[in-house]
Coordinates of C-alpha atoms in Angstrom, one line a residue:
Chain F
M9 CA 18.8 12.8 -59.5
T10 CA 15.5 11.7 -58.4
R11 CA 14.9 10.4 -55.1
P12 CA 13.3 7.1 -55.1
A13 CA 9.8 7.0 -53.6
V14 CA 9.4 6.3 -50.2
I15 CA 7.1 3.4 -50.5
E16 CA 6.6 1.5 -53.7
L17 CA 4.6 -1.5 -54.1
N18 CA 4.6 -3.5 -57.3
G19 CA 1.8 -6.0 -58.3
V20 CA 1.6 -7.2 -54.3
G21 CA -0.8 -10.3 -53.9
A22 CA -1.7 -11.8 -50.4
S23 CA -3.7 -14.5 -49.3
F24 CA -4.8 -16.2 -46.1
R25 CA -6.4 -19.8 -46.1
G26 CA -7.2 -19.6 -49.8
R27 CA -8.9 -16.2 -49.3
T28 CA -7.6 -13.6 -51.3
V29 CA -6.8 -10.5 -49.5
H30 CA -4.8 -8.4 -52.1
R31 CA -4.5 -9.1 -56.0
D32 CA -2.1 -7.1 -58.3
L33 CA -2.2 -4.2 -55.7
S34 CA 0.1 -1.3 -56.7
L35 CA 0.8 2.0 -54.5
R36 CA 3.6 4.7 -55.0
V37 CA 3.9 7.1 -52.1
E38 CA 6.3 9.7 -52.9
E39 CA 8.5 12.1 -50.1
G40 CA 6.4 14.4 -48.2
Q41 CA 2.9 13.2 -48.7
I42 CA 0.5 12.4 -46.2
V43 CA -1.7 9.4 -47.3
G44 CA -5.0 8.7 -45.9
L45 CA -5.8 4.7 -46.6
L46 CA -9.4 4.1 -46.8
G47 CA -11.2 0.9 -47.1
G48 CA -14.2 -1.0 -45.5
S49 CA -13.7 -3.6 -42.7
G50 CA -11.9 -6.4 -43.5
S51 CA -10.7 -4.9 -47.1
G52 CA -6.9 -5.6 -45.9
K53 CA -5.9 -2.0 -44.6
T54 CA -3.9 -3.4 -41.7
T55 CA -2.4 -6.4 -44.1
L56 CA -1.1 -3.6 -46.2
L57 CA 0.3 -1.8 -43.5
R58 CA 2.1 -5.1 -42.4
E59 CA 3.4 -5.7 -46.0
I60 CA 4.7 -2.3 -46.0
L61 CA 6.3 -2.8 -42.5
G62 CA 7.8 -6.4 -43.5
L63 CA 5.8 -8.2 -41.0
L64 CA 3.9 -10.0 -43.8
K65 CA 5.6 -11.4 -46.7
P66 CA 3.5 -11.0 -49.6
D67 CA 2.9 -14.2 -52.0
S68 CA 4.0 -12.3 -55.2
G69 CA 5.0 -8.9 -56.1
S70 CA 7.5 -6.6 -54.5
V71 CA 7.7 -4.0 -51.6
R72 CA 10.5 -1.1 -51.9
L73 CA 10.9 1.4 -49.0
F74 CA 13.4 4.2 -50.1
G75 CA 14.3 2.3 -53.1
V76 CA 15.5 -0.9 -50.8
D77 CA 13.8 -4.2 -51.4
L78 CA 12.5 -5.5 -48.2
N79 CA 13.6 -9.1 -49.4
E80 CA 17.0 -7.2 -49.3
P81 CA 19.4 -10.2 -47.4
D82 CA 21.9 -7.5 -45.9
V83 CA 20.8 -7.6 -42.1
R84 CA 22.4 -4.2 -41.5
M85 CA 20.3 -2.7 -44.6
Q86 CA 17.6 -4.0 -43.2
R87 CA 18.2 -2.8 -39.9
N88 CA 18.8 0.8 -41.1
L89 CA 15.7 0.7 -43.1
R90 CA 13.5 -0.3 -39.9
R91 CA 15.1 2.7 -38.1
R92 CA 13.9 5.2 -40.5
L93 CA 10.2 4.3 -39.9
G94 CA 8.0 4.7 -37.2
M95 CA 4.8 2.5 -36.4
L96 CA 1.6 3.2 -34.5
F97 CA -0.2 -0.1 -34.0
Q98 CA -3.9 0.0 -33.7
H99 CA -4.3 -0.8 -29.9
G100 CA -0.8 0.9 -29.0
A101 CA 1.1 -2.3 -28.5
L102 CA 3.3 -0.7 -25.7
F103 CA 5.7 -3.1 -23.9
S104 CA 3.6 -4.1 -20.9
A105 CA 6.4 -4.7 -18.8
L106 CA 8.3 -1.4 -19.2
S107 CA 7.1 2.0 -17.8
V108 CA 6.0 4.8 -20.3
F109 CA 9.4 6.5 -20.0
D110 CA 11.2 3.0 -20.4
N111 CA 9.1 2.0 -23.7
I112 CA 10.1 5.5 -25.3
A113 CA 13.6 5.2 -24.3
F114 CA 13.8 1.6 -25.6
P115 CA 14.3 2.2 -29.3
L116 CA 17.0 5.1 -28.1
R117 CA 18.7 2.9 -26.1
E118 CA 18.9 0.4 -28.6
L119 CA 21.1 2.8 -30.9
R120 CA 23.8 2.3 -28.3
C121 CA 25.1 5.8 -29.0
L122 CA 23.1 8.2 -26.7
D123 CA 23.9 9.0 -23.2
A124 CA 21.6 8.8 -20.2
D125 CA 21.0 12.6 -20.3
W126 CA 20.2 12.8 -24.0
I127 CA 18.0 10.1 -23.9
R128 CA 16.2 11.3 -20.8
R129 CA 15.5 14.9 -22.5
L130 CA 14.3 13.4 -25.7
V131 CA 12.0 11.1 -23.9
H132 CA 10.5 14.1 -22.0
L133 CA 10.5 15.9 -25.3
K134 CA 8.3 13.3 -26.9
L135 CA 6.2 13.2 -23.8
A136 CA 5.6 16.9 -24.1
M137 CA 5.0 16.7 -27.7
V138 CA 2.1 14.3 -27.6
G139 CA 0.8 16.4 -24.5
L140 CA 1.7 14.3 -21.6
E141 CA 3.3 15.0 -18.3
P142 CA 6.8 14.2 -17.0
N143 CA 5.5 12.2 -14.2
H144 CA 3.3 10.4 -16.6
G145 CA 6.8 8.6 -17.5
K146 CA 6.7 6.6 -14.5
L147 CA 3.3 5.0 -15.0
M148 CA 2.9 1.4 -16.6
P149 CA 1.0 0.7 -19.7
A150 CA -1.6 -1.3 -17.6
E151 CA -2.7 2.2 -15.6
L152 CA -3.1 4.1 -18.8
S153 CA -6.4 5.1 -20.2
G154 CA -6.9 4.3 -24.0
G155 CA -6.1 7.7 -25.3
M156 CA -3.1 7.8 -23.4
V157 CA -1.7 4.3 -24.5
K158 CA -2.2 5.7 -28.2
R159 CA -0.2 9.1 -27.2
V160 CA 2.6 7.1 -25.7
A161 CA 2.5 4.9 -28.5
L162 CA 2.9 7.8 -31.0
A163 CA 5.5 9.1 -28.8
R164 CA 7.4 5.7 -29.1
A165 CA 7.1 5.6 -33.0
L166 CA 8.6 9.2 -33.0
A167 CA 11.5 8.5 -31.0
L168 CA 13.7 7.6 -33.7
E169 CA 12.6 10.6 -35.7
P170 CA 11.6 8.4 -38.4
E171 CA 11.0 9.7 -42.0
L172 CA 7.9 7.5 -42.8
L173 CA 5.5 7.2 -40.0
L174 CA 2.4 4.5 -40.3
L175 CA -0.4 5.3 -38.4
D176 CA -3.0 2.6 -38.0
E177 CA -6.4 4.2 -36.7
P178 CA -4.2 7.0 -35.0
T179 CA -7.5 8.7 -33.6
A180 CA -9.9 6.2 -33.0
G181 CA -10.7 6.4 -29.5
L182 CA -9.7 9.7 -28.8
D183 CA -12.1 12.5 -27.9
P184 CA -12.6 15.1 -30.6
D185 CA -10.1 17.8 -29.0
R186 CA -7.5 15.5 -28.5
S187 CA -7.6 14.0 -32.1
Q188 CA -7.7 17.6 -33.2
N189 CA -4.4 18.0 -31.2
F190 CA -3.2 14.9 -32.7
V191 CA -3.9 16.2 -36.5
E192 CA -2.1 19.6 -35.6
L193 CA 0.7 17.7 -33.9
V194 CA 1.3 15.3 -37.0
G195 CA 0.7 18.2 -39.4
D196 CA 3.5 20.1 -37.5
L197 CA 5.9 17.2 -37.7
Q198 CA 5.2 16.7 -41.2
R199 CA 6.3 20.6 -42.1
E200 CA 9.4 20.5 -39.7
L201 CA 10.6 17.2 -40.8
G202 CA 9.5 16.4 -44.2
L203 CA 7.8 13.4 -42.8
T204 CA 5.7 10.8 -45.4
V205 CA 2.9 9.6 -43.3
V206 CA 0.7 6.6 -44.3
M207 CA -2.6 6.2 -42.3
V208 CA -5.4 4.1 -42.1
T209 CA -8.4 6.0 -40.6
H210 CA -11.9 6.1 -40.5
D211 CA -12.4 9.6 -39.1
L212 CA -13.4 12.0 -41.8
N213 CA -12.2 15.0 -39.7
T214 CA -8.8 13.5 -39.4
L215 CA -8.7 12.7 -43.0
A216 CA -9.9 16.2 -43.9
G217 CA -7.3 18.0 -41.4
L218 CA -4.2 15.9 -42.3
A219 CA -4.3 14.0 -45.5
T220 CA -2.8 15.4 -48.7
H221 CA -3.6 12.1 -50.9
V222 CA -5.9 9.5 -50.3
A223 CA -5.9 6.0 -51.4
V224 CA -8.9 3.9 -51.4
L225 CA -8.7 0.1 -51.0
A226 CA -11.6 -2.1 -52.4
D227 CA -11.7 -5.0 -54.3
Q228 CA -8.5 -6.1 -53.1
H229 CA -6.6 -3.6 -54.7
I230 CA -6.0 0.4 -54.8
I231 CA -9.0 1.7 -56.9
A232 CA -8.1 5.1 -56.6
F233 CA -4.8 6.9 -55.6
G234 CA -4.6 10.8 -55.9
P235 CA -4.8 14.1 -54.4
K236 CA -7.8 14.4 -51.8
A237 CA -10.2 16.3 -54.0
E238 CA -9.7 14.2 -56.8
V239 CA -10.3 10.7 -55.2
M240 CA -13.4 12.2 -53.8
T241 CA -14.9 12.4 -57.0
V242 CA -14.5 8.7 -58.1
D243 CA -17.4 6.7 -58.9
H244 CA -16.9 3.6 -57.1
P245 CA -19.9 2.1 -54.6
F246 CA -17.4 2.5 -51.6
V247 CA -16.1 5.9 -52.2
T248 CA -19.4 7.2 -52.8
G249 CA -20.8 5.5 -49.7
F250 CA -17.7 6.6 -47.6
F251 CA -18.0 10.0 -48.4
G252 CA -21.7 10.4 -48.7
A253 CA -23.2 13.7 -47.7
D254 CA -19.6 14.7 -46.1
R255 CA -18.2 15.0 -49.5
R256 CA -18.7 18.5 -49.8
K257 CA -17.8 19.6 -46.4
L258 CA -14.6 18.0 -47.2
L259 CA -14.0 19.9 -50.1
Chain P
M4 CA 23.4 17.3 -52.5
S5 CA 25.0 17.5 -49.3
Q6 CA 23.1 15.1 -46.8
S7 CA 25.4 14.6 -43.7
P8 CA 25.4 17.1 -41.0
R9 CA 28.5 19.5 -41.4
L10 CA 30.1 21.8 -38.9
L11 CA 32.1 24.9 -40.1
V12 CA 33.9 26.8 -37.4
E13 CA 35.0 30.1 -38.3
P14 CA 36.5 32.8 -36.3
G15 CA 33.8 33.9 -33.8
R16 CA 31.1 32.1 -35.9
V17 CA 30.0 28.4 -36.4
V18 CA 28.2 27.3 -39.5
L19 CA 26.1 24.4 -39.5
S20 CA 24.9 22.7 -42.7
G21 CA 23.4 19.7 -44.2
C22 CA 20.7 17.2 -42.5
W23 CA 20.9 17.3 -38.8
T24 CA 18.7 14.5 -37.9
L25 CA 19.4 11.3 -35.7
A26 CA 19.8 8.8 -38.7
E27 CA 22.5 11.3 -40.4
M28 CA 24.3 11.8 -37.3
L29 CA 24.6 8.3 -36.2
P30 CA 27.6 7.3 -38.2
Q31 CA 29.7 10.2 -37.1
L32 CA 28.4 10.9 -33.8
P33 CA 31.4 10.9 -31.9
A34 CA 33.3 13.3 -34.0
L35 CA 30.4 15.6 -34.4
Q36 CA 30.1 15.5 -30.5
A37 CA 33.9 16.3 -30.1
D38 CA 33.7 19.2 -32.6
L39 CA 30.6 20.6 -31.0
A40 CA 32.5 20.5 -27.6
A41 CA 35.3 22.2 -28.9
C42 CA 33.4 25.2 -30.0
S43 CA 32.4 26.1 -26.6
S44 CA 30.0 28.3 -25.4
S45 CA 32.1 31.5 -25.9
I46 CA 31.2 31.3 -29.4
E47 CA 28.2 33.6 -29.5
H48 CA 27.3 33.5 -33.7
W49 CA 25.7 30.2 -34.6
D50 CA 24.7 30.0 -38.5
L51 CA 21.8 27.5 -38.8
S52 CA 20.5 28.8 -42.1
A53 CA 22.2 26.1 -44.2
V54 CA 20.5 23.4 -42.4
T55 CA 18.1 21.4 -44.6
R56 CA 16.8 19.3 -41.7
L57 CA 16.9 19.6 -37.9
D58 CA 15.1 17.2 -35.7
S59 CA 14.6 17.1 -32.0
A60 CA 17.6 14.9 -31.3
A61 CA 20.0 17.3 -33.1
A62 CA 18.1 20.1 -31.1
V63 CA 18.7 18.5 -27.9
L64 CA 22.6 18.3 -28.9
L65 CA 22.8 21.8 -30.0
W66 CA 20.9 22.9 -26.8
R67 CA 23.2 21.1 -24.7
T68 CA 26.3 22.4 -26.4
W69 CA 24.8 26.1 -25.6
G70 CA 24.4 25.3 -22.0
A71 CA 20.7 25.4 -22.0
S72 CA 20.4 29.0 -23.2
W73 CA 19.8 31.0 -26.4
P74 CA 23.2 31.9 -28.1
P75 CA 22.8 35.6 -28.7
G76 CA 23.8 35.6 -32.2
L77 CA 21.7 32.8 -33.6
V78 CA 20.7 32.8 -37.2
A79 CA 18.0 30.0 -38.1
D80 CA 14.7 29.9 -40.0
D81 CA 11.4 29.7 -38.2
L82 CA 10.9 25.8 -38.4
H83 CA 14.2 25.4 -37.1
R84 CA 13.7 27.8 -34.2
Q85 CA 10.3 26.1 -33.4
V86 CA 12.1 22.9 -33.0
L87 CA 14.5 24.5 -30.5
L88 CA 12.1 26.2 -28.9
R89 CA 10.5 23.2 -28.0
V90 CA 13.4 21.8 -26.6
A91 CA 14.2 25.2 -24.6
E92 CA 10.5 24.7 -23.1
L93 CA 11.5 21.5 -21.4
P94 CA 11.9 22.1 -17.4
R95 CA 15.5 22.9 -16.8
D96 CA 16.2 20.0 -14.6
I97 CA 14.5 17.0 -15.2
P98 CA 14.2 15.0 -12.2
E99 CA 16.3 11.6 -12.5
Q100 CA 14.5 8.6 -11.8
A101 CA 16.2 7.2 -8.9
R102 CA 15.7 3.5 -8.0
P103 CA 15.7 2.9 -4.3
R104 CA 18.3 0.4 -3.1
V105 CA 16.9 -2.7 -1.6
R106 CA 19.1 -3.8 1.6
F107 CA 19.2 -7.5 2.4
P108 CA 16.7 -7.4 5.5
E109 CA 14.4 -5.6 3.3
W110 CA 14.6 -8.1 0.7
V111 CA 13.9 -11.2 3.1
G112 CA 11.0 -9.4 4.6
A113 CA 9.5 -8.5 1.2
L114 CA 10.0 -12.2 0.3
L115 CA 8.4 -13.1 3.7
F116 CA 5.6 -10.9 3.3
K117 CA 5.1 -12.3 -0.1
A118 CA 4.9 -16.0 0.9
L119 CA 2.5 -14.9 3.8
G120 CA 0.3 -12.8 1.3
N121 CA 0.3 -16.2 -1.1
L122 CA -0.6 -18.2 1.6
R123 CA -3.5 -16.2 2.4
G124 CA -4.6 -15.9 -1.2
M125 CA -4.7 -19.6 -1.2
I126 CA -6.6 -19.9 1.9
A127 CA -9.2 -17.3 0.7
L128 CA -9.2 -19.4 -2.6
F129 CA -10.1 -22.5 -0.6
G130 CA -12.8 -20.6 1.2
Q131 CA -14.4 -19.6 -1.9
L132 CA -14.1 -22.9 -3.2
L133 CA -16.1 -24.0 -0.1
L134 CA -18.8 -21.5 -0.6
D135 CA -19.0 -22.4 -4.3
V136 CA -19.7 -26.0 -3.3
G137 CA -22.3 -24.9 -0.9
Y138 CA -24.1 -23.1 -3.6
L139 CA -23.7 -26.0 -6.3
V140 CA -25.2 -28.3 -3.6
R141 CA -28.3 -26.0 -3.3
H142 CA -28.3 -25.3 -7.3
P143 CA -27.2 -28.3 -8.9
Q144 CA -28.1 -27.3 -12.6
D145 CA -25.4 -24.5 -12.1
V146 CA -22.8 -27.4 -12.0
P147 CA -20.4 -26.8 -14.9
W148 CA -19.8 -30.4 -16.1
K149 CA -18.8 -29.5 -19.4
E150 CA -15.8 -27.6 -18.1
F151 CA -15.0 -30.5 -15.5
T152 CA -15.3 -33.2 -18.2
A153 CA -12.8 -30.9 -20.4
N154 CA -10.5 -30.5 -17.6
V155 CA -10.3 -34.1 -16.6
Y156 CA -9.6 -34.9 -20.5
K157 CA -6.9 -32.1 -20.9
S158 CA -5.0 -32.8 -17.6
G159 CA -5.7 -36.7 -17.4
A160 CA -6.2 -38.3 -20.7
Q161 CA -4.0 -36.1 -22.7
A162 CA -1.2 -36.8 -20.0
L163 CA -1.3 -40.6 -20.5
A164 CA 1.4 -40.9 -23.1
V165 CA 3.9 -38.9 -21.3
T166 CA 3.3 -40.1 -17.9
A167 CA 3.6 -43.7 -19.2
L168 CA 6.7 -43.0 -20.9
V169 CA 8.6 -41.6 -17.8
G170 CA 7.1 -44.3 -15.5
F171 CA 8.2 -47.0 -17.8
L172 CA 11.8 -45.6 -17.7
I173 CA 11.8 -45.0 -14.1
G174 CA 10.6 -48.4 -13.4
V175 CA 13.2 -50.0 -15.7
T176 CA 16.0 -48.3 -14.2
I177 CA 14.9 -48.8 -10.4
S178 CA 14.7 -52.6 -11.3
Y179 CA 17.9 -52.7 -13.0
L180 CA 19.8 -50.9 -10.3
S181 CA 18.2 -52.7 -7.2
A182 CA 18.9 -56.0 -9.0
L183 CA 22.4 -55.5 -9.5
Q184 CA 22.4 -54.9 -5.6
L185 CA 20.2 -57.8 -4.5
K186 CA 22.2 -60.0 -6.8
S187 CA 25.4 -59.8 -4.7
F188 CA 23.4 -60.7 -1.6
G189 CA 21.2 -63.4 -3.2
A190 CA 18.3 -61.8 -2.3
D191 CA 16.8 -61.8 -5.8
L192 CA 13.3 -62.2 -4.6
F193 CA 12.8 -59.0 -2.7
I194 CA 12.9 -57.1 -6.1
V195 CA 9.1 -57.6 -5.7
N196 CA 9.0 -55.9 -2.2
I197 CA 11.4 -53.2 -3.3
L198 CA 9.7 -52.2 -6.6
G199 CA 6.2 -52.5 -5.0
I200 CA 6.5 -50.4 -2.2
S201 CA 8.7 -47.9 -3.7
I202 CA 6.6 -47.2 -6.7
I203 CA 3.0 -47.7 -5.7
R204 CA 3.8 -46.0 -2.4
E205 CA 6.4 -43.0 -3.1
L206 CA 7.5 -42.9 -6.5
G207 CA 4.3 -43.3 -8.7
P208 CA 2.2 -40.4 -6.9
V209 CA 5.4 -37.8 -6.8
L210 CA 6.4 -38.6 -10.1
V211 CA 3.0 -37.9 -11.6
A212 CA 2.6 -34.9 -9.4
V213 CA 5.9 -33.2 -10.8
L214 CA 5.1 -34.1 -14.3
V215 CA 1.4 -32.5 -13.9
A216 CA 2.6 -29.6 -12.2
G217 CA 4.8 -28.8 -15.1
R218 CA 2.2 -29.7 -17.7
S219 CA -1.2 -28.8 -16.3
G220 CA -0.2 -26.5 -13.6
S221 CA 1.6 -24.1 -15.6
A222 CA -1.1 -24.2 -18.5
M223 CA -3.6 -23.0 -16.0
T224 CA -1.8 -20.2 -14.7
A225 CA -0.8 -19.0 -17.9
Q226 CA -4.3 -19.5 -19.1
I227 CA -6.2 -17.8 -16.3
G228 CA -3.4 -15.2 -16.3
V229 CA -3.9 -14.2 -20.0
M230 CA -7.6 -14.1 -19.6
R231 CA -6.8 -11.4 -16.8
V232 CA -4.5 -9.7 -19.1
T233 CA -7.1 -9.5 -21.9
E234 CA -9.8 -8.7 -19.4
E235 CA -11.7 -11.8 -20.4
I236 CA -12.0 -12.6 -16.4
D237 CA -14.0 -9.4 -16.3
V238 CA -16.2 -10.1 -19.3
L239 CA -17.5 -13.3 -17.3
S240 CA -18.2 -11.1 -14.4
T241 CA -20.2 -8.6 -16.3
M242 CA -22.4 -11.4 -17.8
G243 CA -23.2 -12.5 -14.2
I244 CA -21.0 -15.5 -14.7
S245 CA -18.9 -16.6 -11.4
R246 CA -15.5 -16.6 -12.4
S247 CA -14.8 -19.0 -9.5
I248 CA -17.4 -21.5 -10.6
R249 CA -16.9 -21.6 -14.3
V250 CA -13.3 -21.3 -14.4
V251 CA -11.5 -21.9 -11.3
L252 CA -13.6 -24.7 -9.8
P253 CA -13.7 -26.9 -12.7
K254 CA -9.9 -26.9 -12.8
I255 CA -9.3 -27.8 -9.2
F256 CA -12.0 -30.7 -9.2
G257 CA -11.0 -31.9 -12.6
L258 CA -7.4 -32.2 -11.5
T259 CA -8.3 -33.9 -8.2
V260 CA -10.3 -36.5 -10.1
A261 CA -7.7 -36.9 -12.9
M262 CA -4.6 -37.2 -10.5
P263 CA -5.6 -40.3 -8.6
L264 CA -6.1 -42.1 -12.2
L265 CA -3.1 -41.0 -13.6
V266 CA -1.1 -42.3 -10.3
L267 CA -2.6 -45.7 -10.9
W268 CA -1.6 -45.9 -14.5
T269 CA 2.0 -44.4 -13.8
S270 CA 2.3 -47.0 -11.1
A271 CA 1.1 -50.0 -13.2
V272 CA 3.3 -48.8 -16.0
A273 CA 6.6 -48.7 -14.0
L274 CA 5.8 -51.6 -12.3
F275 CA 5.4 -53.5 -15.7
G276 CA 8.7 -51.6 -16.6
G277 CA 10.5 -53.1 -13.6
M278 CA 9.1 -56.6 -13.9
L279 CA 10.5 -56.6 -17.6
A280 CA 13.6 -55.6 -16.2
A281 CA 13.5 -58.1 -13.5
L282 CA 12.7 -60.7 -16.0
L283 CA 15.7 -59.8 -18.0
Q284 CA 18.2 -59.4 -15.2
L285 CA 17.3 -61.8 -12.7
D286 CA 15.1 -64.4 -14.6
L287 CA 12.2 -63.5 -12.3
S288 CA 9.1 -64.7 -14.4
L289 CA 6.2 -62.3 -14.8
I290 CA 3.9 -64.8 -13.2
Y291 CA 6.0 -65.0 -10.1
F292 CA 6.3 -61.2 -9.9
L293 CA 2.4 -60.8 -9.8
D294 CA 1.8 -63.8 -7.6
N295 CA 4.1 -62.4 -4.8
L296 CA 3.1 -58.7 -5.3
P297 CA 0.0 -58.7 -3.0
R298 CA 1.9 -60.9 -0.5
A299 CA 4.9 -58.1 -0.3
V300 CA 2.7 -55.0 -0.6
P301 CA -0.3 -54.8 1.5
V302 CA -3.4 -53.2 -0.1
A303 CA -3.0 -50.0 2.2
N304 CA 0.0 -48.7 0.1
L305 CA -2.3 -48.7 -2.8
V306 CA -4.7 -46.4 -0.8
I307 CA -1.9 -44.5 0.5
G308 CA -0.9 -43.7 -3.1
L309 CA -4.0 -43.2 -4.4
S310 CA -5.0 -40.5 -1.6
K311 CA -1.8 -38.9 -2.2
G312 CA -2.7 -38.5 -6.0
V313 CA -6.1 -36.8 -4.7
V314 CA -4.1 -34.4 -2.4
F315 CA -1.5 -33.7 -4.8
G316 CA -4.1 -33.1 -7.5
F317 CA -6.0 -30.5 -5.5
V318 CA -2.8 -28.9 -4.3
I319 CA -1.2 -28.5 -7.8
A320 CA -4.7 -27.1 -9.0
V321 CA -5.2 -24.6 -6.2
V322 CA -1.6 -23.2 -6.3
A323 CA -2.0 -22.8 -10.0
C324 CA -5.3 -21.0 -10.2
H325 CA -3.9 -18.8 -7.3
F326 CA -1.1 -17.3 -9.2
G327 CA -3.1 -17.6 -12.2
L328 CA -5.5 -15.0 -10.6
H329 CA -2.9 -12.9 -9.4
V330 CA -1.2 -12.2 -12.6
K331 CA -1.0 -8.4 -13.3
P332 CA -1.6 -7.1 -16.8
N333 CA 1.7 -7.4 -18.3
T334 CA 4.1 -10.0 -19.8
E335 CA 6.6 -9.8 -17.1
S336 CA 4.2 -10.6 -13.9
L337 CA 2.6 -13.5 -16.4
S338 CA 6.2 -15.3 -16.7
A339 CA 6.8 -14.8 -13.2
N340 CA 3.7 -16.1 -11.8
T341 CA 3.9 -19.1 -14.0
T342 CA 7.3 -20.0 -12.9
S343 CA 6.2 -19.3 -9.1
A344 CA 3.2 -21.5 -9.6
V345 CA 5.1 -24.8 -10.9
V346 CA 7.9 -24.1 -8.3
T347 CA 5.7 -23.7 -5.6
A348 CA 3.4 -26.4 -6.5
I349 CA 6.3 -28.9 -6.7
T350 CA 7.5 -27.8 -3.5
T351 CA 4.2 -27.8 -1.7
V352 CA 3.7 -31.6 -3.0
I353 CA 7.0 -32.5 -1.6
L354 CA 6.0 -30.9 1.6
F355 CA 2.6 -32.6 1.6
D356 CA 4.6 -35.9 0.7
A357 CA 6.7 -35.5 4.0
I358 CA 3.5 -35.2 6.2
F359 CA 2.0 -38.3 4.5
A360 CA 5.4 -40.2 5.2
V361 CA 5.3 -39.0 9.2
F362 CA 1.7 -39.9 9.6
T363 CA 1.2 -43.4 7.8
R364 CA 5.0 -44.6 9.1
H365 CA 3.4 -47.5 10.6
V366 CA 0.5 -48.4 7.8
G367 CA 1.1 -50.7 5.1
V368 CA 4.7 -51.9 5.9
P369 CA 4.9 -55.8 6.2
Q370 CA 6.0 -57.0 9.2
L371 CA 8.7 -59.4 8.9

């Protein structure tokens, strides 16, 4: 029995106010892959993530996660599907009225199965994982620095032990040291849990350190998808421009 | 392929297998917890080698079962051991986040201090306003005319329809109810006095103030509040643009100008509604009503009504801007401050109305 692909997009099309963002876009991500999604500004990378999350319904085509169509009407199936993925939004999107601790505990509490001690341990574990102190848990999101917001958001995305992790610009705004830690952390998690990761990034170091596969979004669809080394040799103005002189360093 | 987490208890040995992740554990969590609790910490040999996946939720569960120490005979591969190690490295006693209990006197005191703080803030805002006006008198080219007119339009012109509708209906209601009473005394003609005095002097201004507090006051608080949340207010400061001159002042003066006009308009529409109801109920002609209105209602009432409009408009805008400027950057504070702004504005308006009533008790009441 072959397991269904984690993400499967087929002929997806989307447009905003007459402007086409995606046209006939197809992508298939298998379990355990770490996919770096590249594309110029405004090429619809975040839109693609939102389509995968089901926040945005494409005009045409289908989106399947773990073999389940996102248009599946069964509410419980939908909810269980959402619990299998974690998302790190570009600007963190922490609940501003809740403390750091409560932000991370929120999805765990929503399960209504775990006791308070278990949740507390898990939250402190996630905090430690992303390199924060237990006493940071009392802070409110407004009191955090930009990098801390990102780490708390990652801890929250990891709270439910997702099988699929979507990261929107995970290392933007982090100092090189932190971003290296982040790369190592996600790499570790991937090895331990067999996570599938899709990340939008502009940072070549993150890409080089983490991604196994690269998908390039240009001209409203995926122009290249495959192992990192393979994609870098694609002859497309965006690919050559993006990697430029760094092409050799990444290989 | 067995996915669900399994637990096999052999004499002196526990064998775990399957996928020990939160998602897989959830459907059978109570049973698993009971099973784990049953094989107490006395069992020393734990075999985790058949576990395909072990996430931190499961690791915490196991660690708790083991009573926060490594079992002597643990068989697990390196990856799983690493996950467990992370849990083991957590400080033993994680402090419980205790919430202090608030006692009643403390609660009252906190409320009082909050009210005093708000009062102080509004006085400070008033002072800032005076300073700004002083500055603008000396530098007339800095007067924000565009923002001022935009505010007059938003809080005045765009409110015409709703205030007219509410005013008309209130006018009809009061006229109708009074007409029933007056008819039984044969005092039909006094409907002009009742409607004229009550609407022009009292109901018009208060009605408009309540509507405007809900409509424009909340909008002002929310707008300034969101500008604080998104740091737009700070952007203005860094550009060298005074936030009080550009954001607060036009709102306050805009509403102060728009309110008396709205009061005039609403009172007129309410009187018109009352006249119509009087015509239908008492056969009182519109001409008679209009002829007798100036006689029954001295012009002082109109002045009182309009000056109430000015004061109420100013009060609503100051309260709204004060609460907007004190929004903390989170959604909870935004909603709390918008609520406080509307409630405080309406309460303050009624308070000022009472002060007006006391100080103008000899003015504008026709002596019979």
